[in-house]
Amino acid sequence: MAKSAIFKPSLFGLKHSNRDFSQKETWGKNQFNSSFPASLCAYLDGKGLKNVYLKLDENLKIQPAELSTQELYGLAPDSDNLFGSTESVMQNY
């Protein structure tokens, strides 16, 4: 019988993050809700899809638009130079 692989708990595409998904509290409402959108963006990129967002035009009418995850981050979502530091203090401020 072959051994089954043991995977570390994670969200899709979040290779470098300040979240430790092996900890139960990381899957709670407040922490999960702030990490999931980044994972969804990575998933969409992996499927070759763009993110849909809503913006206002000059007449304050809602306009749907598309933006690739790479355009959003300025990097590919699987880049080793991308680090997700959710809900951390921005050092420049």
mmCIF file of N, CA and C in Angstrom:
data_model
loop_
_atom_site.group_PDB
_atom_site.id
_atom_site.type_symbol
_atom_site.label_atom_id
_atom_site.label_comp_id
_atom_site.label_asym_id
_atom_site.label_seq_id
_atom_site.Cartn_x
_atom_site.Cartn_y
_atom_site.Cartn_z
ATOM 1 N N MET A 1 0.843 -1.180 0.000
ATOM 2 C CA MET A 1 0.000 0.000 0.000
ATOM 3 C C MET A 1 0.888 1.241 0.000
ATOM 4 N N ALA A 2 0.593 2.182 -0.867
ATOM 5 C CA ALA A 2 1.379 3.413 -0.973
ATOM 6 C C ALA A 2 1.009 4.373 0.146
ATOM 7 N N LYS A 3 2.018 5.132 0.573
ATOM 8 C CA LYS A 3 1.767 6.156 1.586
ATOM 9 C C LYS A 3 1.028 7.320 0.946
ATOM 10 N N SER A 4 0.102 7.882 1.687
ATOM 11 C CA SER A 4 -0.573 9.073 1.172
ATOM 12 C C SER A 4 0.244 10.299 1.542
ATOM 13 N N ALA A 5 0.219 11.273 0.675
ATOM 14 C CA ALA A 5 0.968 12.507 0.906
ATOM 15 C C ALA A 5 0.300 13.313 2.009
ATOM 16 N N ILE A 6 1.116 13.977 2.794
ATOM 17 C CA ILE A 6 0.604 14.869 3.830
ATOM 18 C C ILE A 6 0.881 16.289 3.373
ATOM 19 N N PHE A 7 -0.173 17.062 3.240
ATOM 20 C CA PHE A 7 -0.056 18.429 2.769
ATOM 21 C C PHE A 7 -0.227 19.393 3.928
ATOM 22 N N LYS A 8 0.529 20.466 3.886
ATOM 23 C CA LYS A 8 0.385 21.526 4.873
ATOM 24 C C LYS A 8 -0.859 22.339 4.510
ATOM 25 N N PRO A 9 -1.727 22.641 5.485
ATOM 26 C CA PRO A 9 -2.919 23.447 5.180
ATOM 27 C C PRO A 9 -2.529 24.794 4.571
ATOM 28 N N SER A 10 -3.278 25.200 3.552
ATOM 29 C CA SER A 10 -2.969 26.471 2.885
ATOM 30 C C SER A 10 -4.168 26.911 2.056
ATOM 31 N N LEU A 11 -4.061 28.102 1.531
ATOM 32 C CA LEU A 11 -5.008 28.585 0.537
ATOM 33 C C LEU A 11 -4.285 28.622 -0.805
ATOM 34 N N PHE A 12 -5.012 28.383 -1.877
ATOM 35 C CA PHE A 12 -4.437 28.329 -3.213
ATOM 36 C C PHE A 12 -3.620 29.583 -3.505
ATOM 37 N N GLY A 13 -2.385 29.375 -3.959
ATOM 38 C CA GLY A 13 -1.566 30.472 -4.449
ATOM 39 C C GLY A 13 -0.880 31.326 -3.404
ATOM 40 N N LEU A 14 -1.130 31.101 -2.131
ATOM 41 C CA LEU A 14 -0.485 31.913 -1.094
ATOM 42 C C LEU A 14 0.770 31.192 -0.607
ATOM 43 N N LYS A 15 1.860 31.382 -1.354
ATOM 44 C CA LYS A 15 3.121 30.722 -1.013
ATOM 45 C C LYS A 15 3.837 31.421 0.129
ATOM 46 N N HIS A 16 3.804 32.747 0.130
ATOM 47 C CA HIS A 16 4.525 33.539 1.131
ATOM 48 C C HIS A 16 3.521 34.460 1.818
ATOM 49 N N SER A 17 3.226 34.163 3.074
ATOM 50 C CA SER A 17 2.188 34.904 3.786
ATOM 51 C C SER A 17 2.535 35.000 5.268
ATOM 52 N N ASN A 18 2.002 36.018 5.925
ATOM 53 C CA ASN A 18 2.163 36.103 7.371
ATOM 54 C C ASN A 18 1.131 35.232 8.091
ATOM 55 N N ARG A 19 0.289 34.569 7.365
ATOM 56 C CA ARG A 19 -0.704 33.666 7.948
ATOM 57 C C ARG A 19 -0.137 32.248 8.019
ATOM 58 N N ASP A 20 -0.357 31.590 9.150
ATOM 59 C CA ASP A 20 0.032 30.193 9.323
ATOM 60 C C ASP A 20 -1.246 29.365 9.271
ATOM 61 N N PHE A 21 -1.519 28.770 8.128
ATOM 62 C CA PHE A 21 -2.773 28.061 7.932
ATOM 63 C C PHE A 21 -2.819 26.712 8.641
ATOM 64 N N SER A 22 -1.748 26.338 9.331
ATOM 65 C CA SER A 22 -1.807 25.143 10.169
ATOM 66 C C SER A 22 -2.432 25.463 11.528
ATOM 67 N N GLN A 23 -2.635 26.749 11.813
ATOM 68 C CA GLN A 23 -3.245 27.182 13.069
ATOM 69 C C GLN A 23 -4.758 27.331 12.891
ATOM 70 N N LYS A 24 -5.505 26.769 13.826
ATOM 71 C CA LYS A 24 -6.969 26.782 13.747
ATOM 72 C C LYS A 24 -7.533 28.198 13.617
ATOM 73 N N GLU A 25 -6.989 29.148 14.379
ATOM 74 C CA GLU A 25 -7.544 30.507 14.373
ATOM 75 C C GLU A 25 -7.382 31.208 13.018
ATOM 76 N N THR A 26 -6.449 30.759 12.208
ATOM 77 C CA THR A 26 -6.257 31.355 10.884
ATOM 78 C C THR A 26 -7.459 31.095 9.977
ATOM 79 N N TRP A 27 -8.207 30.044 10.263
ATOM 80 C CA TRP A 27 -9.378 29.700 9.459
ATOM 81 C C TRP A 27 -10.649 30.357 9.994
ATOM 82 N N GLY A 28 -10.515 31.188 11.026
ATOM 83 C CA GLY A 28 -11.666 31.903 11.571
ATOM 84 C C GLY A 28 -12.112 33.016 10.639
ATOM 85 N N LYS A 29 -13.277 33.551 10.919
ATOM 86 C CA LYS A 29 -13.919 34.527 10.031
ATOM 87 C C LYS A 29 -13.028 35.714 9.693
ATOM 88 N N ASN A 30 -12.487 36.394 10.658
ATOM 89 C CA ASN A 30 -11.754 37.629 10.376
ATOM 90 C C ASN A 30 -10.465 37.386 9.597
ATOM 91 N N GLN A 31 -9.699 36.369 9.956
ATOM 92 C CA GLN A 31 -8.446 36.118 9.244
ATOM 93 C C GLN A 31 -8.691 35.486 7.879
ATOM 94 N N PHE A 32 -9.595 34.529 7.798
ATOM 95 C CA PHE A 32 -9.887 33.892 6.517
ATOM 96 C C PHE A 32 -10.446 34.908 5.524
ATOM 97 N N ASN A 33 -11.356 35.758 5.980
ATOM 98 C CA ASN A 33 -11.982 36.738 5.083
ATOM 99 C C ASN A 33 -10.984 37.700 4.471
ATOM 100 N N SER A 34 -9.880 37.974 5.148
ATOM 101 C CA SER A 34 -8.891 38.890 4.579
ATOM 102 C C SER A 34 -7.850 38.159 3.730
ATOM 103 N N SER A 35 -7.745 36.847 3.853
ATOM 104 C CA SER A 35 -6.785 36.072 3.058
ATOM 105 C C SER A 35 -7.406 35.488 1.793
ATOM 106 N N PHE A 36 -8.676 35.158 1.854
ATOM 107 C CA PHE A 36 -9.334 34.498 0.734
ATOM 108 C C PHE A 36 -9.291 35.294 -0.571
ATOM 109 N N PRO A 37 -9.505 36.625 -0.566
ATOM 110 C CA PRO A 37 -9.466 37.347 -1.847
ATOM 111 C C PRO A 37 -8.133 37.201 -2.589
ATOM 112 N N ALA A 38 -7.020 37.186 -1.866
ATOM 113 C CA ALA A 38 -5.719 37.005 -2.520
ATOM 114 C C ALA A 38 -5.622 35.616 -3.135
ATOM 115 N N SER A 39 -6.146 34.629 -2.442
ATOM 116 C CA SER A 39 -6.155 33.269 -2.970
ATOM 117 C C SER A 39 -7.043 33.171 -4.209
ATOM 118 N N LEU A 40 -8.193 33.810 -4.167
ATOM 119 C CA LEU A 40 -9.096 33.808 -5.322
ATOM 120 C C LEU A 40 -8.438 34.471 -6.526
ATOM 121 N N CYS A 41 -7.719 35.560 -6.308
ATOM 122 C CA CYS A 41 -6.999 36.225 -7.407
ATOM 123 C C CYS A 41 -5.975 35.279 -8.026
ATOM 124 N N ALA A 42 -5.243 34.551 -7.187
ATOM 125 C CA ALA A 42 -4.250 33.598 -7.693
ATOM 126 C C ALA A 42 -4.930 32.477 -8.483
ATOM 127 N N TYR A 43 -6.059 32.015 -7.993
ATOM 128 C CA TYR A 43 -6.802 30.966 -8.694
ATOM 129 C C TYR A 43 -7.275 31.452 -10.066
ATOM 130 N N LEU A 44 -7.847 32.646 -10.099
ATOM 131 C CA LEU A 44 -8.303 33.202 -11.378
ATOM 132 C C LEU A 44 -7.146 33.310 -12.362
ATOM 133 N N ASP A 45 -5.990 33.776 -11.881
ATOM 134 C CA ASP A 45 -4.815 33.888 -12.740
ATOM 135 C C ASP A 45 -4.407 32.517 -13.270
ATOM 136 N N GLY A 46 -4.427 31.520 -12.404
ATOM 137 C CA GLY A 46 -4.075 30.163 -12.813
ATOM 138 C C GLY A 46 -5.003 29.609 -13.884
ATOM 139 N N LYS A 47 -6.236 30.084 -13.898
ATOM 140 C CA LYS A 47 -7.214 29.666 -14.903
ATOM 141 C C LYS A 47 -7.223 30.580 -16.123
ATOM 142 N N GLY A 48 -6.350 31.598 -16.123
ATOM 143 C CA GLY A 48 -6.299 32.529 -17.247
ATOM 144 C C GLY A 48 -7.452 33.521 -17.262
ATOM 145 N N LEU A 49 -8.059 33.752 -16.115
ATOM 146 C CA LEU A 49 -9.190 34.674 -16.010
ATOM 147 C C LEU A 49 -8.763 35.970 -15.338
ATOM 148 N N LYS A 50 -9.526 37.017 -15.586
ATOM 149 C CA LYS A 50 -9.245 38.309 -14.958
ATOM 150 C C LYS A 50 -10.206 38.545 -13.795
ATOM 151 N N ASN A 51 -9.806 39.433 -12.903
ATOM 152 C CA ASN A 51 -10.654 39.860 -11.796
ATOM 153 C C ASN A 51 -11.649 40.885 -12.321
ATOM 154 N N VAL A 52 -12.868 40.816 -11.855
ATOM 155 C CA VAL A 52 -13.888 41.801 -12.207
ATOM 156 C C VAL A 52 -14.049 42.734 -11.012
ATOM 157 N N TYR A 53 -14.018 44.019 -11.282
ATOM 158 C CA TYR A 53 -14.241 44.989 -10.216
ATOM 159 C C TYR A 53 -15.173 46.068 -10.729
ATOM 160 N N LEU A 54 -15.741 46.791 -9.801
ATOM 161 C CA LEU A 54 -16.683 47.853 -10.147
ATOM 162 C C LEU A 54 -16.043 49.200 -9.877
ATOM 163 N N LYS A 55 -16.234 50.124 -10.816
ATOM 164 C CA LYS A 55 -15.731 51.485 -10.632
ATOM 165 C C LYS A 55 -16.825 52.455 -11.059
ATOM 166 N N LEU A 56 -16.650 53.704 -10.690
ATOM 167 C CA LEU A 56 -17.609 54.736 -11.070
ATOM 168 C C LEU A 56 -17.063 55.546 -12.232
ATOM 169 N N ASP A 57 -17.926 55.845 -13.200
ATOM 170 C CA ASP A 57 -17.504 56.718 -14.294
ATOM 171 C C ASP A 57 -17.700 58.178 -13.876
ATOM 172 N N GLU A 58 -17.465 59.081 -14.809
ATOM 173 C CA GLU A 58 -17.548 60.515 -14.490
ATOM 174 C C GLU A 58 -18.960 60.958 -14.096
ATOM 175 N N ASN A 59 -19.963 60.154 -14.443
ATOM 176 C CA ASN A 59 -21.352 60.450 -14.068
ATOM 177 C C ASN A 59 -21.805 59.646 -12.847
ATOM 178 N N LEU A 60 -20.829 59.049 -12.166
ATOM 179 C CA LEU A 60 -21.081 58.237 -10.975
ATOM 180 C C LEU A 60 -21.950 57.016 -11.257
ATOM 181 N N LYS A 61 -21.872 56.532 -12.483
ATOM 182 C CA LYS A 61 -22.547 55.291 -12.860
ATOM 183 C C LYS A 61 -21.565 54.143 -12.649
ATOM 184 N N ILE A 62 -22.080 53.039 -12.170
ATOM 185 C CA ILE A 62 -21.235 51.876 -11.919
ATOM 186 C C ILE A 62 -20.842 51.234 -13.239
ATOM 187 N N GLN A 63 -19.548 51.007 -13.409
ATOM 188 C CA GLN A 63 -19.007 50.382 -14.614
ATOM 189 C C GLN A 63 -18.176 49.161 -14.218
ATOM 190 N N PRO A 64 -18.551 47.977 -14.673
ATOM 191 C CA PRO A 64 -17.696 46.815 -14.415
ATOM 192 C C PRO A 64 -16.446 46.897 -15.286
ATOM 193 N N ALA A 65 -15.349 46.434 -14.748
ATOM 194 C CA ALA A 65 -14.087 46.428 -15.490
ATOM 195 C C ALA A 65 -13.331 45.152 -15.138
ATOM 196 N N GLU A 66 -12.304 44.849 -15.909
ATOM 197 C CA GLU A 66 -11.475 43.670 -15.662
ATOM 198 C C GLU A 66 -10.036 44.095 -15.434
ATOM 199 N N LEU A 67 -9.361 43.339 -14.595
ATOM 200 C CA LEU A 67 -7.963 43.603 -14.266
ATOM 201 C C LEU A 67 -7.298 42.266 -13.983
ATOM 202 N N SER A 68 -6.183 41.995 -14.647
ATOM 203 C CA SER A 68 -5.488 40.739 -14.374
ATOM 204 C C SER A 68 -4.846 40.810 -12.989
ATOM 205 N N THR A 69 -4.619 39.663 -12.411
ATOM 206 C CA THR A 69 -3.976 39.623 -11.093
ATOM 207 C C THR A 69 -2.570 40.189 -11.183
ATOM 208 N N GLN A 70 -1.880 39.936 -12.281
ATOM 209 C CA GLN A 70 -0.538 40.483 -12.451
ATOM 210 C C GLN A 70 -0.574 42.012 -12.518
ATOM 211 N N GLU A 71 -1.581 42.578 -13.179
ATOM 212 C CA GLU A 71 -1.730 44.038 -13.204
ATOM 213 C C GLU A 71 -2.032 44.569 -11.801
ATOM 214 N N LEU A 72 -2.837 43.852 -11.060
ATOM 215 C CA LEU A 72 -3.208 44.265 -9.708
ATOM 216 C C LEU A 72 -1.997 44.283 -8.782
ATOM 217 N N TYR A 73 -1.199 43.216 -8.789
ATOM 218 C CA TYR A 73 -0.051 43.099 -7.888
ATOM 219 C C TYR A 73 1.219 43.752 -8.428
ATOM 220 N N GLY A 74 1.308 43.872 -9.739
ATOM 221 C CA GLY A 74 2.562 44.323 -10.336
ATOM 222 C C GLY A 74 3.568 43.190 -10.452
ATOM 223 N N LEU A 75 3.136 41.989 -10.108
ATOM 224 C CA LEU A 75 3.950 40.768 -10.180
ATOM 225 C C LEU A 75 3.033 39.596 -10.501
ATOM 226 N N ALA A 76 3.612 38.524 -10.987
ATOM 227 C CA ALA A 76 2.827 37.301 -11.140
ATOM 228 C C ALA A 76 2.454 36.805 -9.743
ATOM 229 N N PRO A 77 1.240 36.299 -9.551
ATOM 230 C CA PRO A 77 0.825 35.890 -8.214
ATOM 231 C C PRO A 77 1.631 34.736 -7.628
ATOM 232 N N ASP A 78 2.361 33.997 -8.464
ATOM 233 C CA ASP A 78 3.204 32.920 -7.944
ATOM 234 C C ASP A 78 4.670 33.334 -7.807
ATOM 235 N N SER A 79 4.939 34.633 -7.908
ATOM 236 C CA SER A 79 6.305 35.140 -7.792
ATOM 237 C C SER A 79 6.854 34.934 -6.382
ATOM 238 N N ASP A 80 8.111 34.558 -6.293
ATOM 239 C CA ASP A 80 8.766 34.449 -4.989
ATOM 240 C C ASP A 80 8.988 35.816 -4.360
ATOM 241 N N ASN A 81 8.810 36.881 -5.127
ATOM 242 C CA ASN A 81 8.967 38.243 -4.602
ATOM 243 C C ASN A 81 7.662 38.822 -4.061
ATOM 244 N N LEU A 82 6.600 38.036 -4.062
ATOM 245 C CA LEU A 82 5.306 38.497 -3.564
ATOM 246 C C LEU A 82 5.078 37.914 -2.178
ATOM 247 N N PHE A 83 4.817 38.786 -1.200
ATOM 248 C CA PHE A 83 4.564 38.353 0.176
ATOM 249 C C PHE A 83 3.253 38.958 0.645
ATOM 250 N N GLY A 84 2.345 38.120 1.078
ATOM 251 C CA GLY A 84 1.058 38.589 1.583
ATOM 252 C C GLY A 84 1.133 38.848 3.073
ATOM 253 N N SER A 85 1.114 40.098 3.437
ATOM 254 C CA SER A 85 1.185 40.482 4.851
ATOM 255 C C SER A 85 -0.153 41.103 5.241
ATOM 256 N N THR A 86 -1.145 40.252 5.367
ATOM 257 C CA THR A 86 -2.512 40.691 5.605
ATOM 258 C C THR A 86 -2.675 41.304 6.987
ATOM 259 N N GLU A 87 -3.306 42.464 7.032
ATOM 260 C CA GLU A 87 -3.618 43.182 8.269
ATOM 261 C C GLU A 87 -2.379 43.535 9.084
ATOM 262 N N SER A 88 -1.261 43.742 8.422
ATOM 263 C CA SER A 88 -0.043 44.178 9.100
ATOM 264 C C SER A 88 0.076 45.690 8.997
ATOM 265 N N VAL A 89 0.856 46.264 9.884
ATOM 266 C CA VAL A 89 1.083 47.704 9.873
ATOM 267 C C VAL A 89 1.960 48.058 8.681
ATOM 268 N N MET A 90 1.571 49.078 7.935
ATOM 269 C CA MET A 90 2.380 49.570 6.821
ATOM 270 C C MET A 90 3.502 50.420 7.406
ATOM 271 N N GLN A 91 4.727 50.004 7.226
ATOM 272 C CA GLN A 91 5.865 50.654 7.871
ATOM 273 C C GLN A 91 6.095 52.092 7.423
ATOM 274 N N ASN A 92 5.664 52.434 6.217
ATOM 275 C CA ASN A 92 5.896 53.788 5.709
ATOM 276 C C ASN A 92 4.974 54.824 6.331
ATOM 277 N N TYR A 93 4.002 54.401 7.134
ATOM 278 C CA TYR A 93 3.026 55.335 7.686
ATOM 279 C C TYR A 93 3.090 55.358 9.188
#
